[in-house]
Short mmCIF file of C-alpha atoms in Angstrom, two decimals:
data_model
loop_
_atom_site.label_atom_id
_atom_site.label_comp_id
_atom_site.label_asym_id
_atom_site.label_seq_id
_atom_site.Cartn_x
_atom_site.Cartn_y
_atom_site.Cartn_z
CA MET A 10 0.26 -0.21 0.23
CA SER A 11 2.64 2.17 0.78
CA LEU A 12 5.05 1.61 -2.06
CA GLY A 13 2.30 2.29 -4.46
CA GLY A 14 0.35 5.31 -2.63
CA ARG A 15 -2.65 3.42 -2.50
CA TYR A 16 -4.25 5.71 -0.04
CA SER A 17 -3.55 9.20 -1.74
CA SER A 18 -7.29 9.25 -3.06
CA SER A 19 -10.53 7.62 -2.66
CA VAL A 20 -9.68 6.32 0.79
CA GLU A 21 -13.16 4.95 2.11
CA GLY A 22 -13.94 3.45 -1.49
CA LYS A 23 -10.49 1.61 -1.41
CA LEU A 24 -10.43 0.70 2.10
CA ALA A 25 -13.30 -1.33 1.61
CA GLN A 26 -11.64 -3.41 -1.18
CA ASP A 27 -8.81 -4.28 0.95
CA ILE A 28 -10.83 -5.30 3.78
CA LYS A 29 -11.82 -8.09 1.28
CA ARG A 30 -8.24 -8.72 0.13
CA ILE A 31 -7.95 -9.09 3.89
CA ASP A 32 -10.43 -12.05 4.05
CA GLN A 33 -8.67 -13.75 1.06
CA ILE A 34 -5.49 -13.32 2.89
CA LEU A 35 -7.08 -14.66 6.12
CA ASN A 36 -8.56 -17.58 3.78
CA ASP A 37 -5.11 -18.46 2.54
CA GLU A 38 -6.12 -17.17 -1.02
CA GLN A 39 -4.04 -14.75 -3.00
CA PRO A 40 -5.83 -11.67 -3.59
CA HIS A 41 -5.50 -9.84 -7.08
CA TYR A 42 -4.11 -6.08 -6.72
CA ASP A 43 -4.85 -3.98 -9.74
CA TRP A 44 -1.63 -1.45 -9.34
CA ALA A 45 1.81 -2.43 -10.02
CA ILE A 46 4.45 -1.57 -7.68
CA ASP A 47 8.10 -0.09 -9.52
CA THR A 48 10.80 -1.95 -7.37
CA SER A 49 14.15 -0.50 -9.80
CA PRO A 50 16.71 1.56 -8.01
CA GLN A 51 15.72 4.29 -10.75
CA PHE A 52 12.27 4.51 -9.71
CA ILE A 53 13.61 4.90 -5.64
CA MET A 54 16.04 7.45 -7.02
CA GLU A 55 13.59 9.78 -8.64
CA ASN A 56 10.77 9.80 -5.88
CA GLY A 57 13.24 9.38 -3.19
CA TRP A 58 13.16 12.85 -1.69
CA PHE A 59 12.94 12.69 1.95
CA ASN A 60 10.03 13.76 4.00
CA ALA A 61 9.40 11.60 7.16
CA GLY A 62 5.41 12.04 6.25
CA ARG A 63 5.66 10.54 2.76
CA SER A 64 3.56 6.83 2.92
CA TYR A 65 6.92 5.69 0.29
CA ILE A 66 9.46 7.04 2.73
CA LYS A 67 8.07 5.40 5.57
CA ALA A 68 8.17 1.75 3.91
CA LEU A 69 11.68 2.61 2.99
CA LEU A 70 12.46 3.65 7.07
CA CYS A 71 10.39 0.16 7.83
CA ILE A 72 12.83 -2.00 5.86
CA MET A 73 15.65 0.43 7.28
CA ALA A 74 14.69 -0.31 10.75
CA TYR A 75 14.22 -3.93 10.00
CA GLN A 76 17.64 -4.21 9.48
CA ARG A 77 18.41 -3.69 13.42
CA PRO A 78 20.72 -0.81 13.02
CA VAL A 79 23.88 -0.53 14.84
CA SER A 80 26.43 2.24 15.84
CA PHE A 81 29.34 3.08 13.27
CA ILE A 82 31.57 3.32 16.43
CA ASP A 83 31.04 0.05 18.27
CA GLY A 84 28.21 -2.11 16.90
CA SER A 85 26.07 -1.01 19.78
CA ILE A 86 22.38 -1.02 18.62
CA VAL A 87 20.77 2.21 17.86
CA HIS A 88 17.30 2.62 19.65
CA ILE A 89 14.41 3.68 17.17
CA SER A 90 11.14 5.35 18.31
CA ASN A 91 8.30 6.38 16.32
CA ASP A 92 8.22 9.39 18.05
CA TRP A 93 11.87 10.23 16.67
CA LEU A 94 11.14 8.67 13.30
CA LYS A 95 8.31 10.46 12.31
CA ARG A 96 9.71 13.97 12.43
CA VAL A 97 11.96 14.62 9.52
CA ASN A 98 14.30 16.72 11.24
CA SER A 99 14.95 14.10 14.13
CA ARG A 100 18.24 13.73 15.48
CA ASN A 101 18.16 9.81 14.87
CA TYR A 102 18.28 10.88 11.06
CA HIS A 103 21.90 10.95 9.26
CA HIS A 104 22.76 12.62 6.26
CA TYR A 105 25.47 10.06 5.47
CA PHE A 106 27.05 12.55 3.04
CA PRO A 107 26.33 15.91 5.21
CA ARG A 108 24.37 18.54 3.79
CA SER A 109 27.12 21.13 4.44
CA PHE A 110 29.36 18.97 2.98
CA LEU A 111 27.60 18.73 -0.22
CA ARG A 112 26.84 22.50 -0.59
CA LYS A 113 30.42 22.87 -0.64
CA LYS A 114 30.80 20.74 -3.66
CA GLY A 115 28.18 22.62 -5.09
CA LEU A 116 24.95 20.35 -4.63
CA ASP A 117 22.25 21.60 -3.14
CA ASP A 118 19.52 20.11 -0.73
CA SER A 119 17.68 18.44 -3.49
CA TYR A 120 20.80 16.02 -3.61
CA SER A 121 21.51 15.95 0.20
CA ASN A 122 17.70 15.51 1.14
CA HIS A 123 17.10 11.58 -0.32
CA ILE A 124 16.19 8.64 1.21
CA ALA A 125 19.61 7.07 -0.19
CA ASN A 126 21.55 9.54 1.93
CA ILE A 127 19.73 8.70 5.00
CA THR A 128 20.97 6.48 8.02
CA ILE A 129 19.44 6.00 11.27
CA VAL A 130 21.89 6.28 14.15
CA ASP A 131 21.81 7.82 17.71
CA ASP A 132 22.24 11.29 18.62
CA PHE A 133 25.79 11.42 20.09
CA LEU A 134 26.89 9.64 16.97
CA ASN A 135 25.28 12.20 14.37
CA LYS A 136 26.02 15.46 16.37
CA ARG A 137 29.33 15.28 18.16
CA GLU A 138 31.19 12.51 15.91
CA ILE A 139 30.09 13.23 12.11
CA GLY A 140 29.22 16.65 11.82
CA ALA A 141 30.15 18.32 8.64
CA LYS A 142 33.04 16.04 7.76
CA ALA A 143 33.38 14.33 4.78
CA PRO A 144 32.64 10.30 4.80
CA SER A 145 35.72 9.35 3.80
CA VAL A 146 37.34 11.12 6.79
CA TYR A 147 34.86 10.26 9.51
CA MET A 148 34.73 6.73 8.14
CA LYS A 149 38.54 6.28 8.20
CA LYS A 150 38.38 7.14 12.30
CA PHE A 151 35.74 4.49 12.85
CA ALA A 152 37.63 1.63 10.95
CA LYS A 153 40.18 2.20 13.17
CA GLN A 154 38.62 1.75 16.33
CA ASN A 155 35.86 -0.91 14.73
CA VAL A 156 37.34 -3.74 13.62
CA GLU A 157 33.36 -5.19 12.40
CA LEU A 158 33.07 -1.86 10.53
CA ALA A 159 32.13 -3.32 7.30
CA HIS A 160 29.78 -5.70 8.66
CA HIS A 161 28.12 -3.12 11.18
CA MET A 162 27.47 -1.06 8.02
CA THR A 163 25.48 -3.78 6.60
CA THR A 164 22.95 -3.24 9.06
CA HIS A 165 22.58 0.35 7.15
CA LEU A 166 22.37 -1.22 3.78
CA ILE A 167 25.72 -0.11 2.65
CA ASN A 168 28.66 -1.62 1.56
CA ILE A 169 31.67 0.68 2.49
CA ASP A 170 33.95 -1.37 0.02
CA GLY A 171 32.39 0.14 -3.18
CA GLY A 172 29.79 2.69 -4.17
CA GLY A 173 31.77 5.95 -3.65
CA ILE A 174 32.39 6.01 0.14
CA TRP A 175 36.41 6.51 0.12
CA ASP A 176 36.89 8.98 -2.69
CA ASN A 177 33.45 10.88 -1.41
CA ASP A 178 31.75 10.44 -4.93
CA TYR A 179 28.26 10.86 -3.76
CA LEU A 180 26.19 9.79 -6.61
CA ALA A 181 27.71 6.97 -7.21
CA PHE A 182 27.08 5.99 -3.12
CA MET A 183 23.30 6.94 -4.12
CA ASN A 184 23.26 4.47 -6.79
CA LYS A 185 24.42 1.51 -4.81
CA ARG A 186 22.39 2.59 -2.01
CA CYS A 187 19.38 2.63 -4.29
CA GLU A 188 20.23 -0.92 -5.52
CA ALA A 189 20.33 -2.09 -2.03
CA LEU A 190 17.02 -0.75 -1.26
CA SER A 191 15.72 -1.82 -4.18
CA LEU A 192 16.54 -5.49 -3.44
CA GLU A 193 15.19 -5.53 -0.22
CA ILE A 194 11.56 -4.25 -1.53
CA GLN A 195 11.76 -7.00 -4.01
CA LYS A 196 12.37 -9.82 -0.93
CA ARG A 197 8.95 -8.27 0.54
CA LEU A 198 6.38 -8.73 -2.79
CA VAL A 199 4.67 -11.30 -4.14
CA LEU A 200 6.00 -10.07 -7.96
CA ARG A 201 3.93 -10.27 -11.18
CA GLU A 202 4.49 -9.61 -14.48
CA GLN A 203 3.13 -5.86 -14.05
CA ASP A 204 5.60 -5.17 -11.86
CA LYS A 205 8.76 -3.68 -13.03
CA ASP A 206 10.99 -6.60 -11.24
CA ALA A 207 14.00 -6.22 -13.45
CA TYR A 208 17.48 -5.67 -11.23
CA GLN A 209 19.22 -2.77 -13.15
CA GLU A 210 21.97 -0.71 -12.29
CA VAL A 211 21.62 3.35 -12.58
CA ASP A 212 23.98 4.90 -14.83
CA ILE A 213 25.37 7.52 -13.08
CA GLU A 214 24.30 10.60 -15.77
CA ASP A 215 20.93 9.29 -14.75
CA VAL A 216 21.04 9.98 -11.48
CA ASP A 217 22.36 13.20 -11.70
CA GLU A 218 19.36 14.18 -14.23
CA CYS A 219 17.02 12.51 -12.09
CA LEU A 220 17.78 14.94 -8.91
CA LEU A 221 17.80 18.07 -11.25
CA SER A 222 14.36 17.68 -12.54
#
């Protein structure tokens, strides 16, 4: 429902339809859905502007929270609260490439405020340890004190061995993160022919064009 923007209009009529679908599920029957879900990295890139009130973003945040994200520093569990996650300015939302860093590179907030650039962290890490530092800078620091950093970052759907982190290539990073989110979405759906389920790498030039449009 969230991934398809099901309740953006005609809510009462759609709720009545979906109650029947729930009854089918309870009877071990496969319901029919008359709308498609685009699971592609490209769709996430084009529709991932970050607003905690959007149902699409809430669905992706649920996927992130399901990974049980841990601290970059020592692998300790990040406490997640709905009261924090529903606020777009929550201290638990960390821009992996800090906004101020990207601004210095000539990239405005249309680039930084994207779900692919959001990680769920604790307040201490966000404000005191990272701030406006480049990813290559703060990740090198954490790598020295956390021998399991690569494993811990997988709880954020981030592969530190690729995707632009060490050379501060933001567009390459977004590409890889959208691919990771795409795969997680596909794991959770019964994909049909009308769903765009082909796994395709996003072209870097297309990433730039999507964010500027």
